[in-house]
Coordinates of C-alpha atoms in Angstrom, one line a residue:
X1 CA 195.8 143.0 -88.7
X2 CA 193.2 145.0 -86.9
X3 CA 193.6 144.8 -83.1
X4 CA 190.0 143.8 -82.9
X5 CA 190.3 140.4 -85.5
X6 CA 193.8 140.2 -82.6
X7 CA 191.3 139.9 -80.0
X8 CA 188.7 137.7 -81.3
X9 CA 192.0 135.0 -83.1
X10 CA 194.6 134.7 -80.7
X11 CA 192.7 132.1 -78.3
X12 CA 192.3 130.6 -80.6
X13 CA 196.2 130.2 -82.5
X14 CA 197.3 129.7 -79.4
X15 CA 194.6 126.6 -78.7
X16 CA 195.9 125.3 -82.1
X17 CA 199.5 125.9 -81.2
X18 CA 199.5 123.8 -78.4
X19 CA 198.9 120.5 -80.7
X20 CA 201.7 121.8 -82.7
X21 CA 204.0 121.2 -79.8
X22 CA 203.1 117.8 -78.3
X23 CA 205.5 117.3 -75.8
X24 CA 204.4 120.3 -73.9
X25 CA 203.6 119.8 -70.3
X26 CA 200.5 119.4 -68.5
X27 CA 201.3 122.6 -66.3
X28 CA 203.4 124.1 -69.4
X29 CA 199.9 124.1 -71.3
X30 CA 197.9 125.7 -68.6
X31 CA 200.5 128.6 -67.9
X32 CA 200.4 129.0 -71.4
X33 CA 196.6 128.9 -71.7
X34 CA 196.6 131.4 -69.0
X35 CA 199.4 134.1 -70.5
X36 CA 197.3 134.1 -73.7
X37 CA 194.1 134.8 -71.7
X38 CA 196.2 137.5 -70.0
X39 CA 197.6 138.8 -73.1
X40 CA 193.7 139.1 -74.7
X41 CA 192.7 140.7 -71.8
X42 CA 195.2 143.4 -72.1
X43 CA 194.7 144.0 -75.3
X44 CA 190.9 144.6 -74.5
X45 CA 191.8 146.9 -71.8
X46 CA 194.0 149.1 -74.1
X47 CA 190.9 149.0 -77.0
X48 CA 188.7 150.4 -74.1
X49 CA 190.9 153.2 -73.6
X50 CA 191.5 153.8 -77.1
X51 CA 187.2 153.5 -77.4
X52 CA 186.5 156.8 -75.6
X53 CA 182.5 157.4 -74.9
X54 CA 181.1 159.0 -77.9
X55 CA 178.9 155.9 -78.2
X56 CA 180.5 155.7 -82.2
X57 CA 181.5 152.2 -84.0
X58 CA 185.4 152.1 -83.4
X59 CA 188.2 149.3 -84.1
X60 CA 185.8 148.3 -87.3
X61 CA 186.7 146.4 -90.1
X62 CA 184.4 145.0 -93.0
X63 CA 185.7 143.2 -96.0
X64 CA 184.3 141.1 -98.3
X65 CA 183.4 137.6 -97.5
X66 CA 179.9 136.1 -99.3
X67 CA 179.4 138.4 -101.9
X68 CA 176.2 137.0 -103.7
X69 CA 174.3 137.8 -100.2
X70 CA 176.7 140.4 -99.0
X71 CA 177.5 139.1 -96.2
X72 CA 180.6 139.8 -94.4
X73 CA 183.3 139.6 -91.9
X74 CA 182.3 143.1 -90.5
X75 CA 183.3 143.6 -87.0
X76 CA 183.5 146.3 -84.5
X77 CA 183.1 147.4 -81.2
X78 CA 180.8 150.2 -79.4
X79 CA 179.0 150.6 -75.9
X80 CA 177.1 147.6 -75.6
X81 CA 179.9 145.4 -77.4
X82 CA 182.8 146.8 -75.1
X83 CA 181.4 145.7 -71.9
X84 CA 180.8 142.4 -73.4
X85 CA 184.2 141.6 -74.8
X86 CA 186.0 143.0 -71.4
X87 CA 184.1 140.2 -69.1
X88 CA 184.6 137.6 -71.6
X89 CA 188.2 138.3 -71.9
X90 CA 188.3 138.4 -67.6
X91 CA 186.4 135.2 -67.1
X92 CA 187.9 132.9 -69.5
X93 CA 191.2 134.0 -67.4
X94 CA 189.6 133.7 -63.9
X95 CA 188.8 130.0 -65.2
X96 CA 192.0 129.5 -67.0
X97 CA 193.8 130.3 -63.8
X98 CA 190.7 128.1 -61.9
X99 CA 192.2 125.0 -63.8
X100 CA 196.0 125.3 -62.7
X101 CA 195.0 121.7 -61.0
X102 CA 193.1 120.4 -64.0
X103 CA 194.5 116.4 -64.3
X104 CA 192.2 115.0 -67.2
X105 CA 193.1 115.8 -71.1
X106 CA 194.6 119.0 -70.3
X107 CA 195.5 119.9 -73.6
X108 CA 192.2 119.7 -74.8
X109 CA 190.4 121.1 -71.8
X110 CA 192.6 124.2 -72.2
X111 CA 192.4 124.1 -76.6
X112 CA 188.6 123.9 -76.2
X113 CA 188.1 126.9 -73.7
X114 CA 190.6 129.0 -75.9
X115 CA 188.2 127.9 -78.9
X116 CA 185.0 129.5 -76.9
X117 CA 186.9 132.7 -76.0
X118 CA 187.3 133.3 -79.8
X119 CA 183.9 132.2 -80.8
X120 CA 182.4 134.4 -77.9
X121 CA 184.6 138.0 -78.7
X122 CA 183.5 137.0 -82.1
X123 CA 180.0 136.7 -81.8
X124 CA 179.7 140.7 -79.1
X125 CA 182.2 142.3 -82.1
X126 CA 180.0 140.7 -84.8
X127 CA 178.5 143.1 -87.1
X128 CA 176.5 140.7 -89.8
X129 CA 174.2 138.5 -89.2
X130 CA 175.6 135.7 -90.9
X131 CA 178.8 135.6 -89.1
X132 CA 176.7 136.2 -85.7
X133 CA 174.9 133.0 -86.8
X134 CA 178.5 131.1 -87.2
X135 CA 179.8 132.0 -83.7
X136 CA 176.3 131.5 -82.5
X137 CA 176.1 128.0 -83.1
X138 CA 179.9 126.8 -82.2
X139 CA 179.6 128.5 -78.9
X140 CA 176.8 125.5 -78.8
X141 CA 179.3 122.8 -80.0
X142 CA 181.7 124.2 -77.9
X143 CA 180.3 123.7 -74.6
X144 CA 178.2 120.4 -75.5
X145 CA 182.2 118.9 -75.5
X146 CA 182.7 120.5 -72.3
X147 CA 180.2 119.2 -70.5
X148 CA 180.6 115.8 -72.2
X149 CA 183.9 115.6 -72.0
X150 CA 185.0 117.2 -68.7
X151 CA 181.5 117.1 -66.6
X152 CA 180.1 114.6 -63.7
X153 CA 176.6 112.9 -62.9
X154 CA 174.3 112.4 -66.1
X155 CA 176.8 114.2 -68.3
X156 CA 176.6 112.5 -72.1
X157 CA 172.1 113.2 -71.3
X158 CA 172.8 117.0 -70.1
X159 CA 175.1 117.9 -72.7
X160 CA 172.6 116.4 -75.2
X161 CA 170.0 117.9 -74.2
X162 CA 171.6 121.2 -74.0
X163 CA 172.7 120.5 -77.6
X164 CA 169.7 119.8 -79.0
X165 CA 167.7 122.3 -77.3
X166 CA 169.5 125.1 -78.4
X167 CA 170.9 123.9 -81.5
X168 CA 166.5 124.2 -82.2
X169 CA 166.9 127.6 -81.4
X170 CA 169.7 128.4 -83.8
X171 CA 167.5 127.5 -86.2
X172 CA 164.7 129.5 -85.6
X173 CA 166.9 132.3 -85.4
X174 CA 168.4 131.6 -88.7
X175 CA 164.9 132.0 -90.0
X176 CA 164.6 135.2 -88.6
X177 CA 167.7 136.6 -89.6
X178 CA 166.7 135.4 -93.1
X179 CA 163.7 137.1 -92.7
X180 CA 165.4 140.4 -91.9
X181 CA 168.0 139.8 -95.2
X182 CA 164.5 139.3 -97.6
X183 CA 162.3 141.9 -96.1
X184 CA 165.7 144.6 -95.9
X185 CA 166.5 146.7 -100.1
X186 CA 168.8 145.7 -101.1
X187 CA 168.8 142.1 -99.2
X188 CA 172.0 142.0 -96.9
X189 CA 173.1 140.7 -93.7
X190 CA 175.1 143.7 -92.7
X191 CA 174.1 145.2 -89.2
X192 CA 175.0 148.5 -89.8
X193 CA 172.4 149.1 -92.6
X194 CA 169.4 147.0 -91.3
X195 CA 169.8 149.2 -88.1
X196 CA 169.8 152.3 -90.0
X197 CA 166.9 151.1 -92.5
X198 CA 164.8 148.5 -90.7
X199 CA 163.2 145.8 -92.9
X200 CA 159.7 145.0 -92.7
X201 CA 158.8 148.6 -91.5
X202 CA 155.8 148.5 -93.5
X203 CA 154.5 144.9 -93.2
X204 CA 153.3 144.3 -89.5
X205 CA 152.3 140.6 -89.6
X206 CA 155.7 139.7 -91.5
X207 CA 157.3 142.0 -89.4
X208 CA 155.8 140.2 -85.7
X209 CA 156.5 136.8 -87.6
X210 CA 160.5 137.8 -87.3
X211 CA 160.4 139.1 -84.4
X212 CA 158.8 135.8 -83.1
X213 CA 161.7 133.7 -84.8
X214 CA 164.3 135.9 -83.5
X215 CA 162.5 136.1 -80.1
X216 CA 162.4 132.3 -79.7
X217 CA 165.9 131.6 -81.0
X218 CA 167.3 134.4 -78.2
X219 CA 164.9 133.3 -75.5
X220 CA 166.1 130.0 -75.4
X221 CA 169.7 131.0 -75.3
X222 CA 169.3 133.7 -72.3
X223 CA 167.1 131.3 -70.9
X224 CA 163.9 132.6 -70.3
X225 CA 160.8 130.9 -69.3
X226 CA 159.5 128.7 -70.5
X227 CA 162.4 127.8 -72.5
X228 CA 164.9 127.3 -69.7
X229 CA 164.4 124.0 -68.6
X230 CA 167.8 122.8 -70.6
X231 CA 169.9 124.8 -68.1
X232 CA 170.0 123.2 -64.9
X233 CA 170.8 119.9 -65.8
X234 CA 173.6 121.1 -68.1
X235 CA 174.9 123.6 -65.0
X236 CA 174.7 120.6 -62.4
X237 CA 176.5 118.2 -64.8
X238 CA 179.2 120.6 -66.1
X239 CA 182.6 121.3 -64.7
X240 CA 183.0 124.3 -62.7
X241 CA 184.6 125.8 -65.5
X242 CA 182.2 125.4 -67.8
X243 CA 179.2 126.1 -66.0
X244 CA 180.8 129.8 -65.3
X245 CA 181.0 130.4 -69.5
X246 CA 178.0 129.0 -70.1
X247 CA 176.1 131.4 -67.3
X248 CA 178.3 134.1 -67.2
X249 CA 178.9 134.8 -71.2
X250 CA 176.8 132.5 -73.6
X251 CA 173.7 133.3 -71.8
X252 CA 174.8 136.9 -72.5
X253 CA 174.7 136.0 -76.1
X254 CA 170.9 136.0 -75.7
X255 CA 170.2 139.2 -74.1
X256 CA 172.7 140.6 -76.4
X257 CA 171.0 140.0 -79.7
X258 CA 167.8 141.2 -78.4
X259 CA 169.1 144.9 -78.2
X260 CA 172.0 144.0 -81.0
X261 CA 169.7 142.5 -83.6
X262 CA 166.1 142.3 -82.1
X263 CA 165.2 146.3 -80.8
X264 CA 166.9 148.4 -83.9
X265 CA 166.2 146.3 -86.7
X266 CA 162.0 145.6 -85.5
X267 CA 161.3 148.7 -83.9
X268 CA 157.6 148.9 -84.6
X269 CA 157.1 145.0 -84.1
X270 CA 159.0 145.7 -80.3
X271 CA 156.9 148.3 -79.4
X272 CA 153.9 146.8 -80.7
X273 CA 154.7 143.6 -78.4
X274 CA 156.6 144.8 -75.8
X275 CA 153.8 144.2 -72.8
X276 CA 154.6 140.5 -74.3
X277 CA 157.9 140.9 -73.7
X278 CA 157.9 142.3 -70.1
X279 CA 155.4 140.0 -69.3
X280 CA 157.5 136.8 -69.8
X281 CA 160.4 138.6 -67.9
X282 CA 158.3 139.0 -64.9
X283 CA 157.1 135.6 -65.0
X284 CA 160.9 134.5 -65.6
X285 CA 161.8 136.9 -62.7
X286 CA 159.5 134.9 -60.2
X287 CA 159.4 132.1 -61.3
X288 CA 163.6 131.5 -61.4
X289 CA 163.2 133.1 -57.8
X290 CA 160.9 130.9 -56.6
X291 CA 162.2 127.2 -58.1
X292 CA 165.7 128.5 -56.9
X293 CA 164.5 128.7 -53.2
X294 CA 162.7 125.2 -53.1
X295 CA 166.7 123.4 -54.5
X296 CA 168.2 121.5 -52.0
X297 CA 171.4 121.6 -54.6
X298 CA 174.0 124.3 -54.5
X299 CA 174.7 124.4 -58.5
X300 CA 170.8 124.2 -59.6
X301 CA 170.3 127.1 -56.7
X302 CA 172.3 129.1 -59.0
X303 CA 171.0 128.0 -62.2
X304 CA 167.8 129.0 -61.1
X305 CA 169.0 132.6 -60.1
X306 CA 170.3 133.4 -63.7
X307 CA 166.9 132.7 -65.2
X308 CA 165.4 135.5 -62.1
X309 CA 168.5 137.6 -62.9
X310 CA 168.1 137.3 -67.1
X311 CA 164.4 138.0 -66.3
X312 CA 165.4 141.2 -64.8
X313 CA 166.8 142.3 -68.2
X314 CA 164.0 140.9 -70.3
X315 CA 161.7 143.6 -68.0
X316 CA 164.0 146.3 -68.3
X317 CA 164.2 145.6 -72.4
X318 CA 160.2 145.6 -72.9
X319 CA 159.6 148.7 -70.5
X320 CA 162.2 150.5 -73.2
X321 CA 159.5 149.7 -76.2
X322 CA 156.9 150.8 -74.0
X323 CA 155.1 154.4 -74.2
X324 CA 156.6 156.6 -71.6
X325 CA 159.3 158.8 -70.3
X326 CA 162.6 158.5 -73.1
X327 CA 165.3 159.5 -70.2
X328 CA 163.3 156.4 -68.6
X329 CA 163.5 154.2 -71.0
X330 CA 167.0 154.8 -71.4
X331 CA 167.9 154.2 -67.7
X332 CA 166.4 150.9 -67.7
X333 CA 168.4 149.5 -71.1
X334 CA 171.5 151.1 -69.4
X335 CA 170.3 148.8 -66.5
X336 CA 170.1 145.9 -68.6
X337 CA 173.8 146.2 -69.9
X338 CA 175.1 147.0 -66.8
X339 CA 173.3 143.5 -65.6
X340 CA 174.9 141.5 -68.4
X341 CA 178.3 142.5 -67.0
X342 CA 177.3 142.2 -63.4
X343 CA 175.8 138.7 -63.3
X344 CA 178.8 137.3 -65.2
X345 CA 180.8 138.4 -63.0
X346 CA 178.7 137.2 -59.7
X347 CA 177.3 134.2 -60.9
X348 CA 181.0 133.4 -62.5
X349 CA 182.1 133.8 -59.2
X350 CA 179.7 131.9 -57.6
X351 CA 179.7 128.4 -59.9
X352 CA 183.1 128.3 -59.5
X353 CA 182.7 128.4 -55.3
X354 CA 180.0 125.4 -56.2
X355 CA 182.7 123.8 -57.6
X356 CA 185.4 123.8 -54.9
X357 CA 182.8 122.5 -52.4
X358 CA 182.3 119.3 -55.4
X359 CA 185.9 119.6 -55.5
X360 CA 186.2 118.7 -52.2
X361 CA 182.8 116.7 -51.0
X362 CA 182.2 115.3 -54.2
X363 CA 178.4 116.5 -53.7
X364 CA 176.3 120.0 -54.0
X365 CA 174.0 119.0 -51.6
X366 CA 173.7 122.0 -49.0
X367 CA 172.1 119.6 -46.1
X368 CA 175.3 117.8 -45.6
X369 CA 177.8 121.0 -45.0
X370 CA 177.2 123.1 -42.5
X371 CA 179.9 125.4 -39.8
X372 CA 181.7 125.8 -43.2
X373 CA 182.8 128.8 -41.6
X374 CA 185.0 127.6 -38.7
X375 CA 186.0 125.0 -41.7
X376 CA 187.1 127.5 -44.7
X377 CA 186.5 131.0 -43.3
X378 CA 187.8 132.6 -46.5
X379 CA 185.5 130.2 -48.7
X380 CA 182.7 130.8 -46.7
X381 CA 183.6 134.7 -46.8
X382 CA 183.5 134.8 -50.6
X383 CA 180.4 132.6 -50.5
X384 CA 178.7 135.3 -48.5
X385 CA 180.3 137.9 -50.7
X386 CA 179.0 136.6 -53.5
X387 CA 174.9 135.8 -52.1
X388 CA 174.8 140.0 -51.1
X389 CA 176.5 140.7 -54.8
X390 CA 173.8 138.4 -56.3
X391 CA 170.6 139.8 -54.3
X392 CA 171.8 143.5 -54.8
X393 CA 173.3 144.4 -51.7
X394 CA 174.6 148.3 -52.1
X395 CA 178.2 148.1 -52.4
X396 CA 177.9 145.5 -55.5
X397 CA 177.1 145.6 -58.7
X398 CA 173.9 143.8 -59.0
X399 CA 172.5 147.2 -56.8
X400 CA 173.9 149.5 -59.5
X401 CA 172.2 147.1 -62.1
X402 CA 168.8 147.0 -60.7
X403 CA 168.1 150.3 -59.6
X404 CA 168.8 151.6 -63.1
X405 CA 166.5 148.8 -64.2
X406 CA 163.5 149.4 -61.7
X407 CA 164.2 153.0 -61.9
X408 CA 163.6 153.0 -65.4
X409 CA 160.9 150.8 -65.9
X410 CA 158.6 152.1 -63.1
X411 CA 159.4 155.5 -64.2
X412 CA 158.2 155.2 -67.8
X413 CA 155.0 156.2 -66.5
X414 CA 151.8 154.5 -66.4
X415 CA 150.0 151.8 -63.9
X416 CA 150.8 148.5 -65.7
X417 CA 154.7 149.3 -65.1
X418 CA 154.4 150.3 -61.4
X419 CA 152.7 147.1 -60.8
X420 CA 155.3 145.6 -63.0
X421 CA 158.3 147.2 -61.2
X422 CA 156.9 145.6 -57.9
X423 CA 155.9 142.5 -59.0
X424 CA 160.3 142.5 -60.1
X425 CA 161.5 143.8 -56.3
X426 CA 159.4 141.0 -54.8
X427 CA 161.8 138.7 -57.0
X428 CA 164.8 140.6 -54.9
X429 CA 162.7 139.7 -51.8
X430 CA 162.9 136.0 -53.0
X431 CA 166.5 136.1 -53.8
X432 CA 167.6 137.4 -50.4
X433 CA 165.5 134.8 -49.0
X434 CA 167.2 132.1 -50.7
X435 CA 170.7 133.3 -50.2
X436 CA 170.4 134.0 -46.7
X437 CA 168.9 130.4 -46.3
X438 CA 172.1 129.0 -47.8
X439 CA 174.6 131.1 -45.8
X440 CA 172.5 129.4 -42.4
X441 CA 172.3 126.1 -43.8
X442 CA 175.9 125.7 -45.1
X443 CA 178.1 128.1 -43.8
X444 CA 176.7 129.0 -40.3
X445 CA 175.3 126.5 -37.6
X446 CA 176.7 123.5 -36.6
X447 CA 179.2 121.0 -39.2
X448 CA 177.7 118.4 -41.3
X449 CA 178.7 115.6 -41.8
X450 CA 180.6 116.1 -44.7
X451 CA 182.0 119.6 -43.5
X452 CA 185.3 118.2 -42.5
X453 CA 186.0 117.1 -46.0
X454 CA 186.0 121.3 -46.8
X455 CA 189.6 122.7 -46.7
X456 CA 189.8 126.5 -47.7
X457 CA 190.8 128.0 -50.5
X458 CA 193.8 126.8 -52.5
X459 CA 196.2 129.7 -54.0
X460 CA 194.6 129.3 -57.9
X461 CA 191.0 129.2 -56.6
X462 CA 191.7 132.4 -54.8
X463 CA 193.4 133.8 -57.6
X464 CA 190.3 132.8 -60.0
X465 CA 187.8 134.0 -57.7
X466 CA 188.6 137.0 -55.7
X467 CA 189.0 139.8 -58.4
X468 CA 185.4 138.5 -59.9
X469 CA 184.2 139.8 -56.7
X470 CA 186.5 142.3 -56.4
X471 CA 185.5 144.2 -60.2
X472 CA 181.8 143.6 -58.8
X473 CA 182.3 146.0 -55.9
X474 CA 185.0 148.3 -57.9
X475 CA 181.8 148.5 -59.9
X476 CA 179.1 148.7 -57.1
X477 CA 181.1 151.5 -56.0
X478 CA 182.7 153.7 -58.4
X479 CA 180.2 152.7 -61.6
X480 CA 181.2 155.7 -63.7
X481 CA 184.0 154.0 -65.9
X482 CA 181.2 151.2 -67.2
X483 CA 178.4 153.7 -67.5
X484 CA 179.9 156.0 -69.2
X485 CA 180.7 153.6 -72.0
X486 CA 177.1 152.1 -72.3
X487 CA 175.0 155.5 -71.8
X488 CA 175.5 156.8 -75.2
X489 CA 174.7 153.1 -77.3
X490 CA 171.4 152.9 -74.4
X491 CA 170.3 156.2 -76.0
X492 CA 171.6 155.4 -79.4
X493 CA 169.0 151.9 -78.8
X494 CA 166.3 153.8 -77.8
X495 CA 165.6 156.5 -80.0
X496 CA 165.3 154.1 -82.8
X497 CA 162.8 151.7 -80.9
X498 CA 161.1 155.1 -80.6
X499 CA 161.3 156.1 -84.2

């Protein structure tokens, strides 16, 4: 078996396995849960090694699966996949190890989670759009259980609408990738080949018509506005857990398939709307920003900064089918990657603090905490680790992130993206605004009146939490080992938007 078809199945056998041995433990299941989350994650370590950075296809496989459409189960890895599979290995351990106290249903808390971590590695190695489209829609069945099963509040209503909404998307993607497999000759569904001969390339209308389908189904999934309004009520109502998959790798899945599936394979129909495209990032940067300062509620606070943050690479994605510098353009896609990884990381980090302080209080509500820092002083440390990370504080990875990302777009040259660039940075303003307003109002100042609920950190929290943080400044710091690997796919991406 390929070490890559490894990766992506062994979550889930091992999520399977654990109904094949009933009397297993609570705690037996979680250890276990966690050593094959540890085991993945190793064996995506030793694939990154064995990648190298020529920005090639490695690890690939492609045999035969639905003939009469030629689709198949063609998978592989390269720069932008790498990245992808790496964070999704590291966070489903970071929760996996987060759950060590997890009471309720364990066995199919931990089966369901291993069951994501397969459909997520196999949806970034994916390379047909047919077996995208699979993975694409269990990740949604996935976590509508999760936050059914295993959330608080208004949880059956959230994960409904979180199900339906999205599951609406999936289908409008569907038509667009059928759109691609009519308008490519000879029809297929294979990646590979619609990236190196784009359909529609001669048909402008069809061609905008895909790229609307594909657009939508991708928009709602990252979210950007004005198709977010699914996620806060499914981050609120989610368990800590989930809410830390669901922002830190399925919205991924969005942003993903826009420079997977949505740049290479409508070049022409990007460029030709790509002041559309920056234009509802910015709106999504300020807008996510701006809602995100007025909540009085820790969780929806961060909700709100993943649509700001996904806006950033929605910008940074337009600006690169835009006219202007190529070395540019390139910078800000390499930007956009690099944000993928960074705000999974950071706002993994940071749902999973929001849910030791519900852990503990029962309640998000920032107004009732307060001295959190004479309370839990490495809680509130990692809290305020986390707010710099997530407003680009140099040091972190969000700075590395955004600098490419402004960087790139204002220098593509012209007026329109200047004003564009500081329209984004006044979103950073926002941010720090918002995060320095809940380090005064929860951690600082005088105690609350449900501050002496707070205890600090247990040992698994700690152990879930910390290297999140950690890899962020590793990152901030010494960025070479990512960029190296996403450079060379950036400039792969760009040259054919610009061909």
């Amino acid at each position: 078996m390929n070490v890559l078809s490894l990766v992506i199945f062994l979550p889930l056998a091992v999520g399977l396995g654990l109904y094949a041995v009933p009397r297993l433990g609570a705690r037996a299941v979680t250890w276990t849960w966690i050593a094959a989350c540890a085991v993945d994650l190793a064996l995506v370590a030793a694939m990154w090694i064995g990648h190298g950075t020529d920005g090639g296809i490695s690890y690939e496989t492609d045999a035969r699966w639905i003939p009469s459409v030629r689709a198949g189960y063609h998978i592989g890895v390269d720069g932008l996949s790498l990245p992808l599979l790496a964070l999704t290995s590291l966070l489903f351990l970071a929760c996996a190890i987060y759950s060590l106290r997890q009471e309720r249903q364990v066995r199919a808390f931990a089966a369901l989670f291993l069951f994501l971590q397969t459909v997520s590695l196999g949806l970034f190695a994916a390379l047909d759009l047919l077996l995208f489209f699979v993975f694409f829609d269990l990740s949604i069945v996935g976590m509508y259980f999760v936050i059914a099963g295993w959330g608080h509040g208004d949880r059956t209503r959230s994960a409904l609408k979180f199900f339906l909404y999205t599951f609406l998307g999936s289908l409008v993607l569907l038509l667009g990738f059928i759109g691609l497999y009519l308008g490519a000759e000879p029809h297929t569904f294979d990646m590979v080949e619609l990236t190196r001969t784009p359909p529609l390339a001669g048909s402008a209308g069809l061609a905008g018509l895909v790229l609307l389908a594909i657009g939508t189904g991708l928009a709602i999934k990252t979210p950007t506005v004005p198709f977010h309004t699914w996620l806060p009520p499914a981050h609120t109502d989610a368990p800590a857990a989930g809410s830390a998959i669901l922002a830190g790798i399925l919205l991924k899945m969005g942003t993903y398939g826009f420079v997977r599936i949505a740049m290479p394979m409508l070049p022409d129909a990007w460029r030709r709307y790509a002041w559309v495209i920056i234009i509802v990032g910015v709106i999504s940067v300020l807008y996510g920003a701006l809602v995100a300062y007025a909540q009085e509620d820790l969780k929806r606070l961060v909700a709100y900064t993943s649509v700001n943050h996904m806006g950033y690479i929605i910008v940074a994605l337009g600006a690169a089918g835009a006219a202007g510098d190529q070395a540019a353009r390139r910078l800000a896609v390499t930007g956009a990657v690099t944000q993928m990884v960074s705000h999974g990381l950071i706002t993994g980090a940071l749902f999973l603090l929001a849910g030791v302080l519900y852990g503990r209080a029962g309640t998000y509500d920032m107004g009732r905490f307060g001295g959190l820092a004479g309370r839990a002083p490495v809680f509130s440390a990692l809290v305020a680790a986390g707010a710099f990370a997530s407003l680009g504080l140099p040091g972190f990875s969000g700075f590395i992130a955004e600098f490419q990302i402004f960087t790139g777009v204002i220098g593509s040259g012209g007026a329109g993206l200047a004003v564009v660039g500081a329209l984004a940075i006044v979103g950073i303003l926002i941010t720090a605004a918002l995060f320095l307003r809940l380090l005064h109002r929860a951690v600082l100042g005088p105690p609350g009146e449900l501050t002496a609920r707070v205890t600090d950190l247990r040992p698994s929290e700690a152990g879930a939490i910390v290297p999140l943080l950690l890899l962020a400044v590793v990152i901030g710091v010494a960025p070479r080992l990512l960029l190296d690997v996403i450079e060379p796919i950036s400039a792969t991406v760009v040259s054919l938007v610009a061909r």
